[in-house]
Every structure is written in C-alpha cells, then in structure tokens.
mmCIF file of C-alpha atoms and ligand atoms in Angstrom:
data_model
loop_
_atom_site.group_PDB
_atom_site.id
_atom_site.type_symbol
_atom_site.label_atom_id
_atom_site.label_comp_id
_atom_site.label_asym_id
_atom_site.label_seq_id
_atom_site.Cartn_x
_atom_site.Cartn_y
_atom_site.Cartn_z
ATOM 1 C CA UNK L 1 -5.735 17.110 32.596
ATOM 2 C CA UNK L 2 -7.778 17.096 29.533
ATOM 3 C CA UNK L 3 -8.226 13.439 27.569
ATOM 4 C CA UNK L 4 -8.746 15.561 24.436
ATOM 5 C CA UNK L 5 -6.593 14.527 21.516
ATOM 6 C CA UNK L 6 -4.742 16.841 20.239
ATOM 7 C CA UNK L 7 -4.667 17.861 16.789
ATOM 8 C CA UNK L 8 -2.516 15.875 14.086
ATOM 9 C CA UNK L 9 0.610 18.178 13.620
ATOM 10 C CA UNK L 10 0.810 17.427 9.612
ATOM 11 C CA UNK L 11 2.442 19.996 7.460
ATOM 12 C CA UNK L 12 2.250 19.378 3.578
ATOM 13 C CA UNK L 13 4.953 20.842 1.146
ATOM 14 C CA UNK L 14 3.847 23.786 -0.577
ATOM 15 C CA UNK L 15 3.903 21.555 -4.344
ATOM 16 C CA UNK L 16 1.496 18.736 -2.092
ATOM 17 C CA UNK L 17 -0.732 21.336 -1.217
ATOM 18 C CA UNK L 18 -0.790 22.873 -4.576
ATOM 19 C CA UNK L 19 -1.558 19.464 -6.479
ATOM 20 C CA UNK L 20 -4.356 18.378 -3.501
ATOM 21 C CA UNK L 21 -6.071 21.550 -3.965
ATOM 22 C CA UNK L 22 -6.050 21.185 -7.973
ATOM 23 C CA UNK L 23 -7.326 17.515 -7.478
ATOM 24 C CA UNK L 24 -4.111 16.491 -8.901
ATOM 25 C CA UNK L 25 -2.548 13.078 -8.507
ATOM 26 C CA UNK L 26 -0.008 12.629 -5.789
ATOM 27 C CA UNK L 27 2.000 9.615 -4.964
ATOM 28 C CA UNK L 28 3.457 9.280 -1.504
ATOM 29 C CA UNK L 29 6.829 7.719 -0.980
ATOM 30 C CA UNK L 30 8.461 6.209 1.923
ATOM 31 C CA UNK L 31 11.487 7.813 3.842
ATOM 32 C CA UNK L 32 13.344 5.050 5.251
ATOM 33 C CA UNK L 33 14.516 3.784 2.285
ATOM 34 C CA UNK L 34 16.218 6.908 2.553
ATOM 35 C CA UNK L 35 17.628 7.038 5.971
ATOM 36 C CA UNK L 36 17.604 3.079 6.702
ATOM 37 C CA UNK L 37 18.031 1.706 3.196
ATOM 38 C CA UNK L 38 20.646 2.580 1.062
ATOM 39 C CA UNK L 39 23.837 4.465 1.982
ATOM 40 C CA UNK L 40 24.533 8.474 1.151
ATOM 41 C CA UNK L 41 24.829 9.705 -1.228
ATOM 42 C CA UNK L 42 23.249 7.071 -3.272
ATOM 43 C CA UNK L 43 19.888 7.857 -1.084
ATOM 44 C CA UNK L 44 19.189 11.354 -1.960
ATOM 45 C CA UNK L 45 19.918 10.830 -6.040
ATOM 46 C CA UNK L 46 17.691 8.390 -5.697
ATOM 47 C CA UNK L 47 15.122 10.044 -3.914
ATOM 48 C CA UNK L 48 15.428 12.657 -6.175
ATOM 49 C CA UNK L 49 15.137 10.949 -9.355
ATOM 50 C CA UNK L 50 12.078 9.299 -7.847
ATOM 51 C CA UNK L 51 10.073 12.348 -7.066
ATOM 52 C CA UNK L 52 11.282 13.314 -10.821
ATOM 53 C CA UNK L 53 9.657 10.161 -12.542
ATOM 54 C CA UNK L 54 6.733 11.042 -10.874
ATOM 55 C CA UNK L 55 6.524 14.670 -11.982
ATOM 56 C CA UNK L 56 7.436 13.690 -15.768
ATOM 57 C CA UNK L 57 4.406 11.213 -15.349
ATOM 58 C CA UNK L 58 1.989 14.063 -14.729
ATOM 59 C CA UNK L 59 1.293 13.690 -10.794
ATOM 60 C CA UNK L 60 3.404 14.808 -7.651
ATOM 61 C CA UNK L 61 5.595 13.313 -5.350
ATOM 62 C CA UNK L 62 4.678 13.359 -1.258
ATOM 63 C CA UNK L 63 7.910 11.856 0.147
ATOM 64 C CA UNK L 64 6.602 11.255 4.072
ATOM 65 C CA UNK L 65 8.910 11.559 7.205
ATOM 66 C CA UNK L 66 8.854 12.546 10.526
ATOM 67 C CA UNK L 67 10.636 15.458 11.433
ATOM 68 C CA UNK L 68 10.903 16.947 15.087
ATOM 69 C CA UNK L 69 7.070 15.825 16.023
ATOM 70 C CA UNK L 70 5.229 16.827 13.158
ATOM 71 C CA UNK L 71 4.471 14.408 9.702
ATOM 72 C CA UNK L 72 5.826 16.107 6.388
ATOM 73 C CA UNK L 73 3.891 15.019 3.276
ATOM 74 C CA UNK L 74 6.596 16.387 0.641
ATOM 75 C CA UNK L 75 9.744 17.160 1.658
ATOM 76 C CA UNK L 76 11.739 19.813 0.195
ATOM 77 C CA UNK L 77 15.120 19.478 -1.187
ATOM 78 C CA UNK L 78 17.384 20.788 2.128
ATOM 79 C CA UNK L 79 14.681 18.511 4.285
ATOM 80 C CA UNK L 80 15.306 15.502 2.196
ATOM 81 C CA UNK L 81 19.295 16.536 1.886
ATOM 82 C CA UNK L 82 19.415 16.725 5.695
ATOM 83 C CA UNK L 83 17.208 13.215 6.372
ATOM 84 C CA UNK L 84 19.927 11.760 4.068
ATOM 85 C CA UNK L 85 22.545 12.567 5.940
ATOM 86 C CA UNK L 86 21.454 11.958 9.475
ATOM 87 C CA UNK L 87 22.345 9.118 11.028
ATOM 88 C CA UNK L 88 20.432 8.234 14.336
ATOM 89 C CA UNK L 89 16.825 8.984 13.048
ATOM 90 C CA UNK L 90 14.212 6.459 14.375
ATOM 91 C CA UNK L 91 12.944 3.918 11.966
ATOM 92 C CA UNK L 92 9.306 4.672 12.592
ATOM 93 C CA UNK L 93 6.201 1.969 12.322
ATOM 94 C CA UNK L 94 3.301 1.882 13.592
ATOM 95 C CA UNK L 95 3.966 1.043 16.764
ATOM 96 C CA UNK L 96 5.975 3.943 17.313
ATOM 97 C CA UNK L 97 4.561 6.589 15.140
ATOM 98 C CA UNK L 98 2.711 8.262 17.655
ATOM 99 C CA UNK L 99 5.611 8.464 19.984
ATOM 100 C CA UNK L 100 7.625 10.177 17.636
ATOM 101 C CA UNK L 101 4.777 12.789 17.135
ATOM 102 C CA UNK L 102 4.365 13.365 20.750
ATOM 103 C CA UNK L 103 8.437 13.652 22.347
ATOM 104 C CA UNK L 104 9.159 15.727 18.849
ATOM 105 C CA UNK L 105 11.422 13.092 17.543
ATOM 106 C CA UNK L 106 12.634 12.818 13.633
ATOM 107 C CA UNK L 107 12.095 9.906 12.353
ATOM 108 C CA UNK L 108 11.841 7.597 8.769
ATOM 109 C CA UNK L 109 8.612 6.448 8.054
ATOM 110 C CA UNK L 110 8.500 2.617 7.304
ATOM 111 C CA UNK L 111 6.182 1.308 4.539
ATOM 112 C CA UNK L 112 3.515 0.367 7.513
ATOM 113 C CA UNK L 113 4.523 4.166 8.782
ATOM 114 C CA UNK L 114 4.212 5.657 5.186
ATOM 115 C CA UNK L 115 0.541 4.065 4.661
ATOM 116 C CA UNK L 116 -0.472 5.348 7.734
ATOM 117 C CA UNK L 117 0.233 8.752 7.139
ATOM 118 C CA UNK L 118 -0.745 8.723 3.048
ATOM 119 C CA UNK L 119 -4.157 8.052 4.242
ATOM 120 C CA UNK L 120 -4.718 10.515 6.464
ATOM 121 C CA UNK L 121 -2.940 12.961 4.188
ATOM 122 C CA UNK L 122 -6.165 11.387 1.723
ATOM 123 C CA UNK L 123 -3.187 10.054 -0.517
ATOM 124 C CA UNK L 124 -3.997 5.992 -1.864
ATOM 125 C CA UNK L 125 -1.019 5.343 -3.863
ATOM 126 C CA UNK L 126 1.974 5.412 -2.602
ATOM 127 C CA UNK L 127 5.678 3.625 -4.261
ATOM 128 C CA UNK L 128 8.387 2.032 -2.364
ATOM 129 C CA UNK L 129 11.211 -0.698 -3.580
ATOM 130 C CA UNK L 130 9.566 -4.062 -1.416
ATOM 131 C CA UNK L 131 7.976 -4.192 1.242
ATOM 132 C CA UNK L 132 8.608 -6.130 4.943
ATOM 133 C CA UNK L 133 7.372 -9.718 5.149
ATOM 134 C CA UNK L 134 7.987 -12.919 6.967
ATOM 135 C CA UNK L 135 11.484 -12.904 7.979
ATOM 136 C CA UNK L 136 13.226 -16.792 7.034
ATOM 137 C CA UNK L 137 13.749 -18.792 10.740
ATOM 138 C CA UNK L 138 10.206 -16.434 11.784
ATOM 139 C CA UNK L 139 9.348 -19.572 13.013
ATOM 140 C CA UNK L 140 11.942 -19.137 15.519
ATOM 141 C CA UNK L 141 12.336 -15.466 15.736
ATOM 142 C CA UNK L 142 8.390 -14.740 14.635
ATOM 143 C CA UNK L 143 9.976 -11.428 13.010
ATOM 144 C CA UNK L 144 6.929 -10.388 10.735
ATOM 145 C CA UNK L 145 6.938 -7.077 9.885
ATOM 146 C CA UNK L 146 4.050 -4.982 10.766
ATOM 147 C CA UNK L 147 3.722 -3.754 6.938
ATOM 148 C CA UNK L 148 1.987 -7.141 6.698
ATOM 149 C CA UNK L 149 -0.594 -6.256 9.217
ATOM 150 C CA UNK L 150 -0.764 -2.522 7.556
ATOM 151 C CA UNK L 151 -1.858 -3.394 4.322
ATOM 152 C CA UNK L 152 -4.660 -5.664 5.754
ATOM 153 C CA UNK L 153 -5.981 -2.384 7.581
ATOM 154 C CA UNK L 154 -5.303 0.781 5.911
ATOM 155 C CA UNK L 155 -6.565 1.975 2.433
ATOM 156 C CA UNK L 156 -3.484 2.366 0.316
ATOM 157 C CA UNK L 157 -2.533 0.663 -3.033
ATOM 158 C CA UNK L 158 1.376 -0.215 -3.000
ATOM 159 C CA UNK L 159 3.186 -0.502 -5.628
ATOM 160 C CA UNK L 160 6.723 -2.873 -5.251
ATOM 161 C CA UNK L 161 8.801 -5.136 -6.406
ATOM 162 C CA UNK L 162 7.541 -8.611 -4.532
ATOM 163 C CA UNK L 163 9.258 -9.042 -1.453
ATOM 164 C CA UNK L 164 12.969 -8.633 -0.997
ATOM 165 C CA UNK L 165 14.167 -12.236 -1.182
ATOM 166 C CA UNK L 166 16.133 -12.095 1.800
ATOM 167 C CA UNK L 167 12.624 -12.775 3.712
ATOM 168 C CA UNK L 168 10.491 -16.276 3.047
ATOM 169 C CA UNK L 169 8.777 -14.860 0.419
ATOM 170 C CA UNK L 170 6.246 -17.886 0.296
ATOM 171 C CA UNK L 171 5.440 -17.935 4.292
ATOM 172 C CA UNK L 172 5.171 -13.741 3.090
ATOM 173 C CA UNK L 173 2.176 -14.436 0.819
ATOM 174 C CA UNK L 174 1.079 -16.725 2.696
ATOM 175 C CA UNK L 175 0.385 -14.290 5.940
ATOM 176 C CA UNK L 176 -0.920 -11.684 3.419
ATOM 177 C CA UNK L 177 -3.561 -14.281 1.762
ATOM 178 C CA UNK L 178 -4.723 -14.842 5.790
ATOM 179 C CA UNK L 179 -4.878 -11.094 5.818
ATOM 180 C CA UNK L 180 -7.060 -10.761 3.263
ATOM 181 C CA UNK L 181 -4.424 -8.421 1.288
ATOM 182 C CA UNK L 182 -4.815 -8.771 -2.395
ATOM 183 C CA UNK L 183 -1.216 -9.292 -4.259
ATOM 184 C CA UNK L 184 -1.721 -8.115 -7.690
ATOM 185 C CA UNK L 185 1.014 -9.007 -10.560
ATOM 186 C CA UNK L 186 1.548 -6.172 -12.863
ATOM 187 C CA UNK L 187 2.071 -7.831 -16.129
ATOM 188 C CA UNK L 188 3.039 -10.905 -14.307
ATOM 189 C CA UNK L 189 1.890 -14.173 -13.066
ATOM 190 C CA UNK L 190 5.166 -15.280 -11.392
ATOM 191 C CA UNK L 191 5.559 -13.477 -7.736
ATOM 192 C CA UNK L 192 8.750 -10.726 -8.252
ATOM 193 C CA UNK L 193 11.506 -11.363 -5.278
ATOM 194 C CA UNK L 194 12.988 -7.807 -5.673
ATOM 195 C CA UNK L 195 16.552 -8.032 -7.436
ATOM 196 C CA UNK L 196 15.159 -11.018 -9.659
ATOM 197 C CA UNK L 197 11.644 -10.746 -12.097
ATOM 198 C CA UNK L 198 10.538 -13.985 -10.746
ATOM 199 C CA UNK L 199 10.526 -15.866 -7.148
ATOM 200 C CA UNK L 200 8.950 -19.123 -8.575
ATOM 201 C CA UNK L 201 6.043 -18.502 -6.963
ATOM 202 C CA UNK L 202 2.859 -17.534 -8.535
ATOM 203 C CA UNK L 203 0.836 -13.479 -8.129
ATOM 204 C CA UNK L 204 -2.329 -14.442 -6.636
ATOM 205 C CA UNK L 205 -4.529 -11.732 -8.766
ATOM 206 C CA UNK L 206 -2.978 -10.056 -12.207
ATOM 207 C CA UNK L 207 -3.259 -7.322 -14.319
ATOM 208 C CA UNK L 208 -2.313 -5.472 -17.092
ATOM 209 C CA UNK L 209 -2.809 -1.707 -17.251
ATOM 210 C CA UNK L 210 -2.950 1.031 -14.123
ATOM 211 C CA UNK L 211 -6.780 1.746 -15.254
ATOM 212 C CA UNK L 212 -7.894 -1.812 -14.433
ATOM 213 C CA UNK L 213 -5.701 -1.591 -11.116
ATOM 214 C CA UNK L 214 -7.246 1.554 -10.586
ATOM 215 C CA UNK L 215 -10.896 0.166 -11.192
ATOM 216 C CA UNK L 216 -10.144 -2.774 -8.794
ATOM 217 C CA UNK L 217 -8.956 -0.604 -5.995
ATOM 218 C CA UNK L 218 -12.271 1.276 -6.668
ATOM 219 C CA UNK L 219 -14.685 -1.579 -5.877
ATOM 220 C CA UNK L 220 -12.970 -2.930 -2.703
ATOM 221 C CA UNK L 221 -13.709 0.629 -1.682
ATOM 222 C CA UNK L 222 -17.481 0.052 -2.983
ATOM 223 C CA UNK L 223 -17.332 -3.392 -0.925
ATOM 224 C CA UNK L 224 -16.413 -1.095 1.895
ATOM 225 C CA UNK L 225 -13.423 -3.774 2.375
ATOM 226 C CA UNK L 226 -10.813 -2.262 4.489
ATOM 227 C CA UNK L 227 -6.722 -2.611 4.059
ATOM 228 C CA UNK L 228 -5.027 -2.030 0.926
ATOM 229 C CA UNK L 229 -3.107 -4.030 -1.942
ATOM 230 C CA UNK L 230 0.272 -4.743 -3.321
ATOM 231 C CA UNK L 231 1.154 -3.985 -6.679
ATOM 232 C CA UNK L 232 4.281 -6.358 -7.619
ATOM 233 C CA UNK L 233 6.094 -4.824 -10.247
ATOM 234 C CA UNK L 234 8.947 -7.131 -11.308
ATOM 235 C CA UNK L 235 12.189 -5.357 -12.172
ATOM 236 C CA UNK L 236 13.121 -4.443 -15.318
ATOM 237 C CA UNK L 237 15.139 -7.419 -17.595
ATOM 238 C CA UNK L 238 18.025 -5.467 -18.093
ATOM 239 C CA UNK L 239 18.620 -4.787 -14.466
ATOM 240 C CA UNK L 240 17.609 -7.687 -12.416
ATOM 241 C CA UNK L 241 19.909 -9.893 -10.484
ATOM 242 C CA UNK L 242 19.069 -13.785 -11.268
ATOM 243 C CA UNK L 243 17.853 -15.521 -7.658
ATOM 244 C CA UNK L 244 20.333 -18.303 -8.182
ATOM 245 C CA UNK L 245 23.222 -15.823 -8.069
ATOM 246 C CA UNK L 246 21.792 -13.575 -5.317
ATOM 247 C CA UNK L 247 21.182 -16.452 -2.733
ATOM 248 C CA UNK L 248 24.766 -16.919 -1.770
ATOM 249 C CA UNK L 249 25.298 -13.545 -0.602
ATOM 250 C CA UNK L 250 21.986 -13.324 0.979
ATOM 251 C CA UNK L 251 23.016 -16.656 2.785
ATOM 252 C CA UNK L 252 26.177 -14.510 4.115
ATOM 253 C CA UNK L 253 24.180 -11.830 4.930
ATOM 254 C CA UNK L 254 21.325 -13.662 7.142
ATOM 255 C CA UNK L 255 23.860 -15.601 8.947
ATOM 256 C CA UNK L 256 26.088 -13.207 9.690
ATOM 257 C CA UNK L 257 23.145 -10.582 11.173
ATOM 258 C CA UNK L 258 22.596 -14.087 13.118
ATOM 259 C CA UNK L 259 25.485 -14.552 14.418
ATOM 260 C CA UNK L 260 25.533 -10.725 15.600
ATOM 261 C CA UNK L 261 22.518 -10.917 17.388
ATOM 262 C CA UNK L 262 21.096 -8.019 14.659
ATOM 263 C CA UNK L 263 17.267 -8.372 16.350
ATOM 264 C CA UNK L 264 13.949 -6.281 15.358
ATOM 265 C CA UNK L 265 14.062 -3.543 13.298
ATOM 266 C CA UNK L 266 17.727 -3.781 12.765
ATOM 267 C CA UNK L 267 17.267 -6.549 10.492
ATOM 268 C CA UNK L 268 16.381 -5.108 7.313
ATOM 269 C CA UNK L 269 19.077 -2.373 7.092
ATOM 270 C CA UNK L 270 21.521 -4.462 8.002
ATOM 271 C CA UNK L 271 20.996 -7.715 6.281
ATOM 272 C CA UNK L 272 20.250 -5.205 3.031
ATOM 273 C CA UNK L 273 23.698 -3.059 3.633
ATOM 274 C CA UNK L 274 25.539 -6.330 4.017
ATOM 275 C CA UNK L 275 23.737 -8.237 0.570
ATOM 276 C CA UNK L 276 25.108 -4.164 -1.007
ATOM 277 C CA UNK L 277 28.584 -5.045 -0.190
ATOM 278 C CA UNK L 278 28.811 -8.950 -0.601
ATOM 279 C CA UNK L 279 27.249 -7.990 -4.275
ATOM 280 C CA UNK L 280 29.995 -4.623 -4.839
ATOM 281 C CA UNK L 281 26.826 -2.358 -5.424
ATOM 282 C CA UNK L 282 25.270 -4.247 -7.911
ATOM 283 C CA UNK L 283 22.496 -5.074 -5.742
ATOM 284 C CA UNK L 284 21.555 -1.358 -4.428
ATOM 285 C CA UNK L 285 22.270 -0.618 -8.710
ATOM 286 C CA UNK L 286 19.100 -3.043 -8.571
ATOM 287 C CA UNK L 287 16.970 -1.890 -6.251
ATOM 288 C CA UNK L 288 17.924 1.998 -7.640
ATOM 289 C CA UNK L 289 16.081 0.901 -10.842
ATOM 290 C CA UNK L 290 13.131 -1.289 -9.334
ATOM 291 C CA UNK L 291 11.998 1.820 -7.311
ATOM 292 C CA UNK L 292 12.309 4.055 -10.150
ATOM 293 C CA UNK L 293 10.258 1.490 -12.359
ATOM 294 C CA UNK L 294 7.818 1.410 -9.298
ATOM 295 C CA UNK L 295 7.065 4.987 -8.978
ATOM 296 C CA UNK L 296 6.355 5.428 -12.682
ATOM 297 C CA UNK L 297 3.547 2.454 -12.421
ATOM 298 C CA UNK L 298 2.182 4.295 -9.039
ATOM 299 C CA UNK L 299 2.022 7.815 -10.849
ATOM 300 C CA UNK L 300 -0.013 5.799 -13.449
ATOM 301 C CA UNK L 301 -2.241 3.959 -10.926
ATOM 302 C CA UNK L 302 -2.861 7.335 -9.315
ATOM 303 C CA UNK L 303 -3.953 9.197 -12.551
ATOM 304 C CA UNK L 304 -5.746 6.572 -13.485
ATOM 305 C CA UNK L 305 -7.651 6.694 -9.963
ATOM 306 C CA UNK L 306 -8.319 10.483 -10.417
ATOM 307 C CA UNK L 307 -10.554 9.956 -13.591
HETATM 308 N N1 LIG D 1 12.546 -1.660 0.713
HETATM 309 C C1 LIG D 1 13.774 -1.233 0.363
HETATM 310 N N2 LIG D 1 14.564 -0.686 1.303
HETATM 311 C C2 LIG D 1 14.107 -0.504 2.581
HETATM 312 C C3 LIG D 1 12.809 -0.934 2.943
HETATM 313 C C4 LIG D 1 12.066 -1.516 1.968
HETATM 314 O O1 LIG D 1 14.175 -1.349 -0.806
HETATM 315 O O2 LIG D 1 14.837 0.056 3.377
HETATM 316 C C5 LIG D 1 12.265 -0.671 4.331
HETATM 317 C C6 LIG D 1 10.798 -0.264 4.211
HETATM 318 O O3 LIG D 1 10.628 0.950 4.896
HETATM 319 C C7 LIG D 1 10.047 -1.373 4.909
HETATM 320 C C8 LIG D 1 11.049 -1.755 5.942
HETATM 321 O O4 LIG D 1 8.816 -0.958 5.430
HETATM 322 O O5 LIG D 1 12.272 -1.768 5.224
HETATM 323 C C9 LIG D 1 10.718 -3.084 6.562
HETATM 324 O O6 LIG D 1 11.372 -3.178 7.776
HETATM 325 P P1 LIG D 1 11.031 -4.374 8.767
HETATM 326 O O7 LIG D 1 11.480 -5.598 8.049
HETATM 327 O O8 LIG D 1 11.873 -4.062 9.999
HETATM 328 O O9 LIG D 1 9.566 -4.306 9.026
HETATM 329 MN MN1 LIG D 2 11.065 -7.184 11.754
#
C-alpha cells in the first residue's frame, strides 16, 4: 500500500470559483450553525439572507460543509435546503474532519472546521454568530472547544459576536490571550457576550473601520505570526438581549444539559436550543440579527483586504 496522500477532494460552487478567479472578495461561512444551531426552517432563511448581505456588500458568500467525503466551498440553494433539513449530519472539527473526508460522510463544519477549510480554499475572512470557548464548570469538565486552539493556528480573521454567554466568557479570553489570538473590538472596548452588546469585560485590541482591521491582519502576516483573530462585533442596540435578563434562562439551560449528562459536542446545540425555548424565540431572533450584522462587517474586512 502506498503512504501517498491523496488529493484534497474540494469542490467550489460555480459563483466561488467565478469570484476567486476575478480576485474577488469571498467570505466563508460556517455550516453548523445551520445543521446544529438553530432549528428549520429558521436555518435556511437565515443562511440565505446571510449569503445575500454579503452579495449586496460587493463580495461572495462560500458557505463550507461536508458533504458525502468531499469539502463544498459554496453551497447551492438545494445543497444548503437539503443540509437544513437533515438531521443526523456529523458536527465536524478538527479532530474529525479528516474522517469525514475519508468514510464519505456529510457533515457541518464547526467554526474550528470552517477555518480549516477557508484556508486551504485561500479564503481569510470568514463570518459566523460566536464562536466556542471555555465552557463554565471547564474546570471540572475541561470542555474547551477546539475553535480556541484553531484560531491560535490557522490564518483566518473571524468576525463574531464575543462569545455566547452561556460559556465563561472571561476564562474564554483568557485561554485565547495564552494562545496568542488577538481579540479585536469593532467599535468597542467592552467584550460583546452574543445576545447582549457588552459582557463587562474589556476587547483586548480595538478598532474602528474594516481597512485598519484589514491592515492589521496584513502585518501579522508580514510578522509571519501564525493563527488568526476574532473580530467581536457587538449586536445591534435594537436587537440585543440585556445579560441580566438572559442569565436566568441560561442558568436553566446549563443545568438542565447537566443534569442530562449532555457531554462533548452535544453541549452547544443543546444548551443553545434549550436558552431558544426558555426565551420563546427571542433569543435565536437575536442571534438571526448578530450574524447578519457579522457578515456585513466580514464582506467589508474582506474588500478591504483585496486592495
Ligand atoms: N454560534 C452560533 N451557533 C452555533 C455555533 C456557533 O450562533 O451553532 C457553533 C459553531 O459551529 C461553533 C460551535 O464552532 O458551535 C462550537 O461548538 P463546541 O462548543 O462544541 O466547540
Ligand atoms: Mn466542547
């Protein structure tokens, strides 16, 4: 048997491959905020008002996912329809990635997953709603998600809304100041937590306009740093959830995935489902509009990088 690796099975949309040829901008976006993060139909609108925003910003959309072994970088419509829909697709990282690839699985790319694959698609922005952190109790459970680890290694400005505040956002920035992952605020000195502008806790690094985030990410490359950074880009006013009035529910929702034994990479999608009922919607309205106001700032970043 050969120990040759075999070629990266990576098919691009025909819009992807249009705008990478042109040298057009291209933001990638995450799939299991589709399949693992909100419910249907509410996923595919979204997703589909996403990849809009981006288009009536002047770059194109590259919605990543796994499907039956190979990595799609754009999705079209029936592929996204049908990724909506399914229900027992793998939630993909990096540990498992590769696996998927190789046994022909479908699977939702993760933001650790997403990353992985923007790069070697030669994609560096890419939008999501938050990103995985330091789980509260990780002390006890040490559930830190392997985003964490991502950003330290792989090449990709991310643009979200803090951390969701069902994780400890402070042990969160914490990790990614060990990691040596810049945390930039975008227009903002307090650290977002999601549903809420503000966690209380202040942005490492700030600035104002996509250029100078654009011109920052340029001379870590220059440093020949590796990893990428986070863009936190709080919600907007008029649709964010105050903390004080989301902790209750999130309370609910932690200890009841405790007293479930919900372990691994079960706890995000079901501590978030859970917070989506406690709150009757009005937290998935929330994190609807935070993506949507992420993606815009990411088409920016990545126009902004192509000058
Ligand atoms: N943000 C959302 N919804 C999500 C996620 C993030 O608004 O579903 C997903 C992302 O894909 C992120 C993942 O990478 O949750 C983190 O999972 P874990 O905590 O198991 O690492
Ligand atoms: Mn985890």
């Amino acid at each position: 048997m050969s120990d040759q690796a075999p070629q990266l099975p990576m098919i691009y949309s025909a819009e992807v491959k249009e705008a990478l040829a042109a040298g057009k901008p291209v933001v990638a976006l995450e799939s299991t905020i589709i399949t693992h993060g909100m419910p249907y139909p509410t996923n595919i609108e979204t997703a589909l008002m996403v990849e809009d925003i981006i288009r009536a910003e002047g770059a194109t959309p590259a919605t990543i996912a796994i499907l039956e072994g190979a990595i799609h970088v754009g999705l079209e419509q029936n592929q996204l329809e049908a990724l909506a829909q399914s229900k027992d697709v793998m939630k993909l990282s990096r540990a498992d990635l590769a696996f998927a690839l190789a046994t022909g699985r479908t699977g939702s790319t993760t933001v650790a997953a997403t990353m992985i694959c923007a790069h070697r698609a030669g994609l560096s922005v890419f939008a999501t709603g938050g990103i995985g952190g330091v789980h509260r109790g990780a002390e006890e459970s040490f559930d830190i998600s392997a985003d964490l680890q991502e950003l330290a290694q792989t090449p990709v400005i991310v643009v979200s809304a803090g951390v969701k505040a069902l994780l400890d956002i402070a042990k969160t920035l914490e990790v990614l100041e060990t990691l040596g992952v810049p945390v930039v605020g975008y227009q903002t000195d307090d650290f977002p937590a999601f549903w809420s502008r503000q966690s209380g806790l202040p942005c490492p690094l700030r600035l104002d306009s996509a250029k100078e985030i654009a011109a920052f990410h340029q001379m870590r490359q220059a440093l020949s740093l590796e990893g990428g950074m986070i863009v936190a880009n709080p919600v907007p006013f008029e649709d964010e959830i105050s903390r004080n009035e989301m902790e209750s529910d999130i309370l609910e929702a932690i200890d009841e995935a405790n007293r479930r034994n919900v372990t691994a990479k079960d706890v995000t999608p079901f501590v978030l489902s859970r917070i989506a009922e406690l709150t009757d919607g009005n937290s998935l309205e929330t994190n609807i509009a935070l993506v949507k106001n992420n993606a815009k700032i990411a088409a920016q970043i990545a126009a902004s990088l192509n000058v």
